[in-house]
Coordinates of C-alpha atoms (C1' of nucleotides) in Angstrom, one line a residue:
Chain A
X1 CA 0.0 0.0 0.0
X2 CA 1.4 3.3 -1.0
X3 CA 2.3 5.8 1.7
X4 CA -0.5 8.2 2.1
X5 CA -0.3 11.7 3.3
X6 CA -2.7 12.3 6.1
X7 CA -6.0 13.7 5.4
X8 CA -6.6 17.3 6.4
X9 CA -9.6 19.0 7.8
X10 CA -9.8 22.1 5.6
X11 CA -12.0 25.1 6.1
X12 CA -12.8 26.9 2.8
X13 CA -14.0 30.5 3.2
X14 CA -15.1 31.6 -0.2
X15 CA -18.2 33.3 -1.4
X16 CA -17.8 32.8 -5.1
X17 CA -19.9 29.7 -6.0
X18 CA -17.9 28.7 -9.1
X19 CA -14.5 29.3 -7.7
X20 CA -15.5 27.8 -4.4
X21 CA -16.8 24.6 -6.0
X22 CA -13.7 24.3 -8.1
X23 CA -11.5 24.5 -5.1
X24 CA -13.7 22.4 -3.0
X25 CA -13.8 19.5 -5.4
X26 CA -10.2 19.7 -6.0
X27 CA -9.3 19.5 -2.4
X28 CA -11.8 16.7 -1.8
X29 CA -10.2 14.8 -4.6
X30 CA -6.9 15.0 -2.8
X31 CA -8.6 13.0 0.0
X32 CA -9.1 15.8 2.4
X33 CA -12.2 16.8 4.2
X34 CA -13.5 20.2 3.4
X35 CA -16.1 22.4 5.1
X36 CA -17.1 25.2 2.9
X37 CA -18.6 28.4 4.3
X38 CA -19.3 31.6 2.5
X39 CA -19.3 34.2 5.3
X40 CA -17.0 35.1 8.1
X41 CA -19.6 34.6 10.8
X42 CA -20.2 31.1 9.5
X43 CA -16.5 30.6 9.5
X44 CA -16.3 31.6 13.1
X45 CA -19.0 29.1 14.0
X46 CA -17.2 26.3 12.1
X47 CA -13.9 27.2 13.8
X48 CA -15.6 26.9 17.1
X49 CA -16.7 23.5 16.3
X50 CA -13.9 21.9 14.4
X51 CA -10.1 22.1 14.8
X52 CA -9.1 22.6 11.2
X53 CA -5.6 22.0 10.0
X54 CA -5.8 24.4 7.2
X55 CA -7.8 27.4 6.2
X56 CA -8.3 28.7 2.7
X57 CA -9.4 32.3 3.1
X58 CA -10.8 34.6 0.4
X59 CA -10.2 38.2 1.2
X60 CA -13.4 39.6 -0.4
X61 CA -16.3 38.5 1.6
X62 CA -19.8 40.0 1.9
X63 CA -19.8 40.4 5.6
X64 CA -16.4 41.7 6.5
X65 CA -12.7 41.9 5.7
X66 CA -10.8 38.6 5.6
X67 CA -7.7 40.3 6.8
X68 CA -9.3 41.4 10.0
X69 CA -10.7 38.0 10.5
X70 CA -7.2 36.6 10.1
X71 CA -5.8 39.0 12.6
X72 CA -8.4 38.3 15.2
X73 CA -7.8 34.6 14.7
X74 CA -4.1 35.0 15.3
X75 CA -4.7 37.3 18.2
X76 CA -6.8 34.5 19.8
X77 CA -3.8 32.2 19.7
X78 CA -5.0 30.1 16.7
X79 CA -1.9 28.8 14.9
X80 CA -3.7 26.9 12.1
X81 CA -2.0 27.4 8.7
X82 CA -3.9 29.9 6.5
X83 CA -3.6 30.3 2.8
X84 CA -5.1 33.4 1.4
X85 CA -7.0 33.2 -1.9
X86 CA -7.7 36.4 -3.6
X87 CA -7.9 38.2 -6.9
X88 CA -6.0 41.2 -5.7
X89 CA -2.5 40.8 -7.0
X90 CA -1.0 43.7 -5.3
X91 CA 2.2 43.7 -3.5
X92 CA 0.9 45.7 -0.6
X93 CA -2.0 43.4 0.0
X94 CA 0.3 40.4 -0.3
X95 CA 2.6 41.8 2.3
X96 CA -0.2 42.8 4.6
X97 CA -1.7 39.4 4.3
X98 CA 1.5 37.6 5.2
X99 CA 2.0 40.2 7.9
X100 CA -1.4 39.4 9.3
X101 CA -0.4 35.9 9.9
X102 CA -1.1 34.1 6.6
X103 CA 1.3 31.2 5.7
X104 CA 0.9 31.5 2.0
X105 CA -0.8 33.4 -0.8
X106 CA -2.6 32.3 -3.9
X107 CA -3.7 34.8 -6.5
X108 CA -6.7 33.7 -8.5
X109 CA -7.1 32.6 -11.1
X110 CA -4.4 30.3 -9.9
X111 CA -3.3 27.0 -11.1
X112 CA -5.1 24.2 -9.3
X113 CA -1.8 22.2 -9.4
X114 CA -0.3 24.9 -7.3
X115 CA -3.1 24.5 -4.7
X116 CA -2.5 20.8 -4.7
X117 CA 1.2 21.3 -4.1
X118 CA 0.6 23.5 -1.1
X119 CA -2.0 21.2 0.3
X120 CA 0.5 18.4 0.1
X121 CA 3.1 20.4 1.8
X122 CA 0.8 21.1 4.7
X123 CA -0.4 17.5 4.8
X124 CA 3.1 16.3 5.0
X125 CA 3.7 18.5 7.9
X126 CA 0.8 16.9 9.7
X127 CA 1.7 13.4 8.8
X128 CA 3.5 11.4 11.4
X129 CA 2.3 12.3 14.8
X130 CA -1.2 11.0 14.6
X131 CA -3.3 13.7 16.1
X132 CA -2.1 14.0 19.7
X133 CA -5.2 16.0 20.4
X134 CA -7.7 13.2 19.8
X135 CA -7.4 11.1 22.9
X136 CA -7.8 12.1 26.5
X137 CA -7.7 9.4 29.0
X138 CA -10.2 6.7 28.0
X139 CA -12.0 9.1 25.7
X140 CA -11.7 9.2 22.0
X141 CA -12.5 12.5 20.3
X142 CA -13.7 12.7 16.8
X143 CA -12.8 16.3 16.2
X144 CA -14.4 16.5 12.8
X145 CA -17.8 15.6 14.0
X146 CA -18.0 17.4 17.2
X147 CA -18.5 14.1 19.0
X148 CA -16.6 12.0 21.5
X149 CA -16.7 8.4 22.3
X150 CA -16.2 6.9 25.7
X151 CA -16.0 3.2 26.0
X152 CA -17.6 2.8 22.5
X153 CA -20.5 5.0 23.4
X154 CA -20.9 8.2 21.4
X155 CA -21.2 11.4 23.3
X156 CA -22.6 14.5 21.8
X157 CA -21.1 17.8 22.7
X158 CA -22.6 21.3 22.1
X159 CA -20.5 23.9 20.4
X160 CA -19.8 25.8 23.6
X161 CA -18.7 22.6 25.3
X162 CA -16.4 21.9 22.4
X163 CA -15.0 25.4 22.6
X164 CA -14.0 24.9 26.2
X165 CA -12.6 21.4 25.5
X166 CA -10.7 22.6 22.5
X167 CA -9.2 25.4 24.5
X168 CA -8.0 23.1 27.1
X169 CA -6.6 20.7 24.6
X170 CA -4.7 23.3 22.7
X171 CA -2.8 24.1 25.9
X172 CA -2.5 20.5 26.9
X173 CA -0.4 20.2 29.9
X174 CA -0.7 23.9 30.6
X175 CA -3.1 25.7 32.8
X176 CA -5.8 27.8 31.1
X177 CA -7.4 30.6 33.1
X178 CA -11.1 31.1 33.3
X179 CA -10.9 34.5 31.6
X180 CA -8.9 32.8 28.9
X181 CA -11.7 30.3 28.2
X182 CA -14.3 33.0 28.5
X183 CA -12.7 34.9 25.8
X184 CA -12.7 31.9 23.5
X185 CA -16.4 31.6 24.1
X186 CA -17.5 35.1 23.7
X187 CA -15.7 36.6 20.7
X188 CA -14.2 39.8 22.1
X189 CA -16.6 42.3 23.5
X190 CA -19.7 40.4 24.6
X191 CA -18.8 40.2 28.2
X192 CA -20.7 37.8 30.4
X193 CA -20.7 38.1 34.1
X194 CA -21.4 34.8 35.8
X195 CA -19.9 31.4 36.4
X196 CA -20.5 30.3 32.8
X197 CA -17.1 28.7 32.5
X198 CA -17.6 26.7 35.7
X199 CA -21.0 25.5 34.4
X200 CA -19.5 24.3 31.1
X201 CA -16.6 22.6 32.8
X202 CA -19.2 20.9 34.9
X203 CA -21.2 19.8 31.9
X204 CA -18.1 18.6 30.2
X205 CA -17.1 16.5 33.1
X206 CA -20.5 15.0 33.2
X207 CA -20.3 14.0 29.6
X208 CA -16.7 12.9 29.1
X209 CA -15.7 12.0 32.6
X210 CA -14.9 13.8 35.8
X211 CA -11.1 13.4 35.4
X212 CA -11.0 14.9 31.9
X213 CA -10.6 18.3 33.4
X214 CA -8.6 19.2 36.5
X215 CA -9.2 22.2 38.6
X216 CA -6.2 24.3 39.5
X217 CA -7.6 26.4 42.3
X218 CA -7.0 30.0 41.9
X219 CA -5.6 29.7 38.5
X220 CA -7.9 27.9 36.2
X221 CA -8.2 24.4 34.6
X222 CA -6.1 22.0 32.7
X223 CA -6.9 19.0 30.5
X224 CA -6.4 15.5 31.9
X225 CA -6.0 14.2 35.3
Chain B
X1 CA -11.3 1.3 5.5
X2 CA -8.1 1.1 3.4
X3 CA -8.3 2.6 0.0
X4 CA -7.0 0.7 -3.0
X5 CA -6.4 2.1 -6.4
X6 CA -8.2 0.1 -9.1
X7 CA -7.8 0.0 -12.8
X8 CA -10.1 2.4 -14.6
X9 CA -11.9 2.2 -17.9
X10 CA -10.9 5.5 -19.5
X11 CA -12.5 7.0 -22.6
X12 CA -10.1 9.4 -24.4
X13 CA -11.7 11.8 -26.7
X14 CA -8.9 13.5 -28.6
X15 CA -8.4 14.2 -32.3
X16 CA -4.8 15.2 -32.3
X17 CA -2.8 12.1 -33.2
X18 CA 0.5 13.0 -31.4
X19 CA -1.0 14.3 -28.3
X20 CA -3.6 11.5 -28.2
X21 CA -0.9 8.9 -28.5
X22 CA 1.1 10.5 -25.7
X23 CA -1.8 10.5 -23.4
X24 CA -3.0 7.1 -24.4
X25 CA 0.4 5.5 -23.7
X26 CA 0.8 7.2 -20.5
X27 CA -2.6 6.1 -19.2
X28 CA -2.1 2.6 -20.3
X29 CA 1.2 2.5 -18.5
X30 CA -0.7 3.3 -15.3
X31 CA -2.5 0.0 -15.7
X32 CA -5.8 1.5 -16.9
X33 CA -7.8 0.5 -19.9
X34 CA -8.2 3.1 -22.6
X35 CA -10.5 3.5 -25.5
X36 CA -9.5 6.2 -27.8
X37 CA -12.0 7.9 -30.1
X38 CA -11.5 11.0 -32.2
X39 CA -15.0 12.3 -32.7
X40 CA -17.9 13.0 -30.5
X41 CA -20.3 10.7 -32.2
X42 CA -17.9 7.9 -31.7
X43 CA -17.7 8.9 -28.1
X44 CA -21.4 8.8 -27.7
X45 CA -21.4 5.3 -29.2
X46 CA -18.7 4.1 -26.9
X47 CA -20.4 5.6 -23.9
X48 CA -23.6 3.7 -24.7
X49 CA -21.6 0.5 -24.8
X50 CA -19.2 0.8 -21.9
X51 CA -19.5 2.1 -18.4
X52 CA -16.4 4.3 -18.3
X53 CA -15.1 5.5 -15.0
X54 CA -13.3 8.5 -16.4
X55 CA -13.4 10.6 -19.5
X56 CA -10.5 12.7 -20.9
X57 CA -12.1 15.2 -23.1
X58 CA -10.5 17.5 -25.6
X59 CA -12.4 20.7 -26.3
X60 CA -11.5 21.2 -29.9
X61 CA -12.9 18.4 -32.0
X62 CA -13.9 18.2 -35.7
X63 CA -17.5 17.5 -35.3
X64 CA -18.6 19.6 -32.4
X65 CA -17.8 21.4 -29.3
X66 CA -16.6 19.4 -26.4
X67 CA -18.3 21.7 -23.9
X68 CA -21.7 21.0 -25.4
X69 CA -21.0 17.4 -25.3
X70 CA -20.2 17.6 -21.7
X71 CA -23.3 19.6 -20.9
X72 CA -25.5 17.1 -22.7
X73 CA -23.8 14.3 -20.8
X74 CA -24.5 15.9 -17.5
X75 CA -28.0 16.9 -18.4
X76 CA -28.6 13.2 -19.1
X77 CA -27.6 12.5 -15.5
X78 CA -24.2 11.0 -16.3
X79 CA -21.9 11.6 -13.3
X80 CA -18.7 10.0 -14.6
X81 CA -15.7 12.1 -13.8
X82 CA -14.5 14.2 -16.7
X83 CA -11.2 15.8 -17.1
X84 CA -11.0 18.5 -19.8
X85 CA -7.8 18.6 -21.9
X86 CA -7.3 21.7 -23.9
X87 CA -4.9 24.2 -25.2
X88 CA -7.0 27.1 -24.3
X89 CA -5.6 28.5 -21.2
X90 CA -8.2 31.1 -20.6
X91 CA -9.9 31.8 -17.4
X92 CA -13.3 32.1 -19.0
X93 CA -13.0 28.7 -20.6
X94 CA -11.7 27.2 -17.5
X95 CA -14.5 28.4 -15.5
X96 CA -17.0 27.4 -18.1
X97 CA -15.6 24.0 -18.3
X98 CA -15.9 23.4 -14.6
X99 CA -19.3 25.0 -14.7
X100 CA -20.4 22.6 -17.4
X101 CA -19.7 19.7 -15.1
X102 CA -16.0 18.9 -15.5
X103 CA -14.2 17.6 -12.5
X104 CA -10.8 18.9 -13.5
X105 CA -8.9 20.8 -16.1
X106 CA -5.6 20.1 -17.8
X107 CA -4.0 22.7 -20.1
X108 CA -1.8 21.2 -22.7
X109 CA 1.1 20.9 -23.0
X110 CA 0.7 19.6 -19.5
X111 CA 2.9 17.8 -17.2
X112 CA 2.2 14.1 -17.6
X113 CA 3.0 13.7 -14.0
X114 CA 0.0 15.8 -13.3
X115 CA -2.2 13.6 -15.4
X116 CA -1.0 10.6 -13.5
X117 CA -1.8 12.3 -10.2
X118 CA -5.3 13.1 -11.2
X119 CA -5.8 9.6 -12.6
X120 CA -4.7 8.2 -9.2
X121 CA -7.1 10.5 -7.4
X122 CA -10.0 9.4 -9.5
X123 CA -9.0 5.7 -9.2
X124 CA -8.8 6.1 -5.4
X125 CA -12.3 7.4 -5.4
X126 CA -13.5 4.4 -7.2
X127 CA -11.7 1.9 -5.1
X128 CA -13.3 0.2 -2.1
X129 CA -17.0 0.7 -1.7
X130 CA -18.6 0.5 -5.1
X131 CA -20.3 3.8 -5.8
X132 CA -20.5 5.2 -2.3
X133 CA -22.8 7.9 -3.6
X134 CA -25.6 5.6 -4.5
X135 CA -26.7 4.2 -1.2
X136 CA -27.7 5.9 1.9
X137 CA -28.9 3.7 4.7
X138 CA -31.5 1.3 3.3
X139 CA -32.1 3.6 0.4
X140 CA -30.8 2.9 -3.1
X141 CA -30.4 5.9 -5.4
X142 CA -30.3 5.7 -9.1
X143 CA -28.5 8.8 -10.0
X144 CA -29.0 8.5 -13.7
X145 CA -32.8 8.2 -13.4
X146 CA -33.2 10.5 -10.5
X147 CA -35.2 7.9 -8.7
X148 CA -34.8 6.2 -5.4
X149 CA -35.8 2.9 -3.9
X150 CA -36.5 2.1 -0.3
X151 CA -36.8 -1.5 0.6
X152 CA -37.6 -2.3 -2.9
X153 CA -40.4 0.3 -3.1
X154 CA -39.7 3.1 -5.5
X155 CA -39.8 6.6 -4.2
X156 CA -40.5 9.6 -6.3
X157 CA -38.6 12.8 -5.7
X158 CA -39.2 16.1 -7.2
X159 CA -36.4 18.0 -8.9
X160 CA -35.8 20.3 -5.9
X161 CA -35.8 17.4 -3.5
X162 CA -33.2 15.8 -5.7
X163 CA -31.1 18.9 -5.8
X164 CA -30.9 19.0 -2.0
X165 CA -30.2 15.3 -1.7
X166 CA -27.5 15.4 -4.4
X167 CA -25.8 18.3 -2.7
X168 CA -25.7 16.4 0.6
X169 CA -24.3 13.3 -1.1
X170 CA -21.7 15.2 -3.0
X171 CA -20.3 16.4 0.3
X172 CA -20.8 13.1 2.1
X173 CA -19.3 13.1 5.5
X174 CA -19.1 16.8 5.5
X175 CA -21.4 19.4 6.8
X176 CA -23.3 21.4 4.2
X177 CA -24.6 24.8 5.2
X178 CA -28.1 25.9 4.4
X179 CA -26.8 28.8 2.3
X180 CA -24.8 26.3 0.4
X181 CA -27.8 24.2 -0.4
X182 CA -29.8 27.3 -1.2
X183 CA -27.3 28.3 -3.8
X184 CA -27.4 24.9 -5.5
X185 CA -31.2 25.4 -5.7
X186 CA -31.3 28.9 -7.1
X187 CA -28.6 29.2 -9.7
X188 CA -26.5 32.1 -8.5
X189 CA -28.2 35.3 -8.0
X190 CA -31.8 34.6 -7.5
X191 CA -31.8 35.1 -3.8
X192 CA -34.6 33.6 -1.8
X193 CA -35.2 34.4 1.8
X194 CA -37.2 31.8 3.6
X195 CA -36.9 28.4 5.1
X196 CA -37.1 26.7 1.8
X197 CA -34.2 24.5 2.6
X198 CA -35.8 23.4 5.8
X199 CA -39.0 22.5 4.0
X200 CA -37.2 20.4 1.5
X201 CA -35.2 18.6 4.1
X202 CA -38.4 17.9 5.9
X203 CA -40.0 16.5 2.8
X204 CA -36.9 14.5 2.0
X205 CA -36.9 12.9 5.4
X206 CA -40.5 12.0 5.0
X207 CA -39.8 10.3 1.8
X208 CA -36.5 8.5 2.3
X209 CA -36.4 8.3 6.1
X210 CA -35.9 10.6 9.0
X211 CA -32.3 9.5 9.5
X212 CA -31.2 10.1 6.0
X213 CA -30.3 13.7 6.9
X214 CA -28.8 14.8 10.2
X215 CA -29.2 18.4 11.4
X216 CA -26.0 20.0 12.7
X217 CA -27.4 22.8 14.7
X218 CA -26.1 26.2 13.7
X219 CA -24.0 24.8 10.9
X220 CA -26.3 23.0 8.5
X221 CA -27.0 19.4 7.5
X222 CA -25.1 16.3 6.5
X223 CA -26.0 13.0 4.8
X224 CA -26.6 9.9 6.9
X225 CA -27.2 9.3 10.5
Chain C
dG1 C1' -61.0 25.8 -22.0
dA2 C1' -62.3 24.1 -17.6
dA3 C1' -60.8 20.9 -14.1
dA4 C1' -57.5 18.4 -11.9
dT5 C1' -53.0 17.6 -10.5
dC6 C1' -48.4 18.6 -9.3
dC7 C1' -44.9 21.5 -7.6
dG8 C1' -42.5 25.4 -5.5
dT9 C1' -42.9 28.7 -2.1
dT10 C1' -44.3 31.1 1.9
dC11 C1' -46.1 31.5 6.5
dA12 C1' -47.4 30.6 11.2
dG13 C1' -47.3 28.0 15.1
dG14 C1' -45.2 24.6 17.8
dC15 C1' -41.2 22.1 19.5
dT16 C1' -36.5 21.2 20.9
dG17 C1' -32.4 21.9 22.8
dG18 C1' -28.5 25.2 23.8
dT19 C1' -27.5 28.9 26.7
dG20 C1' -27.0 31.9 30.7
dT21 C1' -28.3 32.7 35.4
dC22 C1' -29.0 31.7 40.0
dA23 C1' -29.1 29.5 44.5
dG24 C1' -27.6 26.4 47.5
dG25 C1' -24.2 23.1 48.5
dT26 C1' -19.3 21.4 48.7
dT27 C1' -14.4 21.7 48.8
dT28 C1' -10.0 24.0 49.8
dC29 C1' -7.0 26.9 52.2
dC30 C1' -5.5 29.8 56.0
Chain D
dG1 C1' -14.2 28.0 62.0
dG2 C1' -14.6 31.1 58.4
dA3 C1' -13.9 32.9 53.9
dA4 C1' -13.0 32.3 49.3
dA5 C1' -13.3 29.4 45.4
dC6 C1' -15.7 26.1 43.1
dC7 C1' -19.5 22.7 41.8
dT8 C1' -24.0 21.5 40.1
dG9 C1' -29.0 20.9 39.8
dA10 C1' -32.8 23.6 38.3
dC11 C1' -35.1 26.8 35.4
dA12 C1' -36.5 30.2 32.1
dC13 C1' -35.5 32.2 27.8
dC14 C1' -35.0 32.1 23.0
dA15 C1' -32.7 31.0 18.5
dG16 C1' -33.0 27.6 15.5
dC17 C1' -35.5 24.2 13.5
dC18 C1' -39.7 21.4 12.0
dT19 C1' -43.9 20.9 9.7
dG20 C1' -48.8 21.3 8.4
dA21 C1' -51.4 24.2 5.7
dA22 C1' -52.4 27.2 2.1
dC23 C1' -51.7 29.9 -2.2
dG24 C1' -50.5 30.6 -6.9
dG25 C1' -48.4 29.2 -11.1
dA26 C1' -47.4 25.6 -14.4
dT27 C1' -48.7 21.5 -16.6
dT28 C1' -51.7 17.8 -17.8
dT29 C1' -56.2 15.6 -18.6
dC30 C1' -60.5 15.3 -20.4

DNA sequence: GAAATCCGTTCAGGCTGGTGTCAGGTTTCC
DNA sequence: GGAAACCTGACACCAGCCTGAACGGATTTC
């Protein structure tokens, strides 16, 4: 059996139907999983739900500027590789894009072979270590489906619960403060004053096991026992 | 489920002798079976006789336009993967090709390695489960006739219902947003603001089973349970 | 050409489940 | 013991979703 590059979970943010479909199909044909959204708010929702390994980001979207989205993403600590897809072949934009935290830049109409090459590059990076974020104790997490399994039994998690869990897993081994988690729940601005985080940690423990999250009194929480 | 590449039955539609021979030899060397025709009427005959798994289509043929051929093919419900081979490296043509139902696009003179890669991709798709897009739970779908069977009993679907179902199946395993489905219903531009998609999903579930479509709250739908 | 049928669309009302808040209880630390 | 920090069951609210019903246009039938 030939060596296979690992499949990626790709988030495609593109509002143009034709171009989007072309990209989508092409990426799927490479064996990757693609979720295709057309607006930034949908993208934010999807990102809350799924830990993508690659984002393809169009810069001209109906509901906002892609660059700001990217900046916010990076500011939130998200390190996922981002490839910008845009028609604007201007040096200034290109520099600004890379400066905002993009890993690469595709100018449309681009050669689909080029897209394939970059996908492969990212996929190779992800091959090897088989998703260290997918197990936690006796729980198996299916990160693409927002579901977890525990002793064979499927467990459904809501998007908020996943947001908390994901935050904890990204800092695996490290302590995550409550305010940190809170910020990942309520995108910048929408302050919430209560013990929401405590409630979600409680709900999480109920669903995936009490020892999945450890309380560090006075500091926050961390994943695992 | 391990994926195995299988030999493909390939139909090559190309009138240029030299280029045709190059492609033909190359594909044969990959272990696939190739029928080479030079005119569209011959192609139509061949397609009637053999269930090809892949078509390599040149756009400049003596007896007609390849694009029209492709459109007719798709209109007839034929879902076989089509890779367009042409010298015309123009964005408009490229988009029109993909829009007409092509799966991919090769600009000649192209890299033969690229051709090989795409062949492999298609072959991989065909390996393993035979036609994964034609069954869904206990339902059998005849994609060429736009009809479905459930436990032997035929189920009639309207064109809109089919559009929704097809969209879900094309993205099998992935989540399809409502706006995504909506755009596949109302060809680009004709915006509709309502819960049309919800209604069709509801009707679909009624006809082919409630578990045929799963709701992913806040994100969209996906095929299967 | 009238009647019947089918289909697409819209609307309204009902339902479900995610979310945030609170109160009272439990644990931890000094 | 007492205070601070944390846990968790309960509950009300509401966005999102489902679906029956009805309307109008298109097509078919007689």
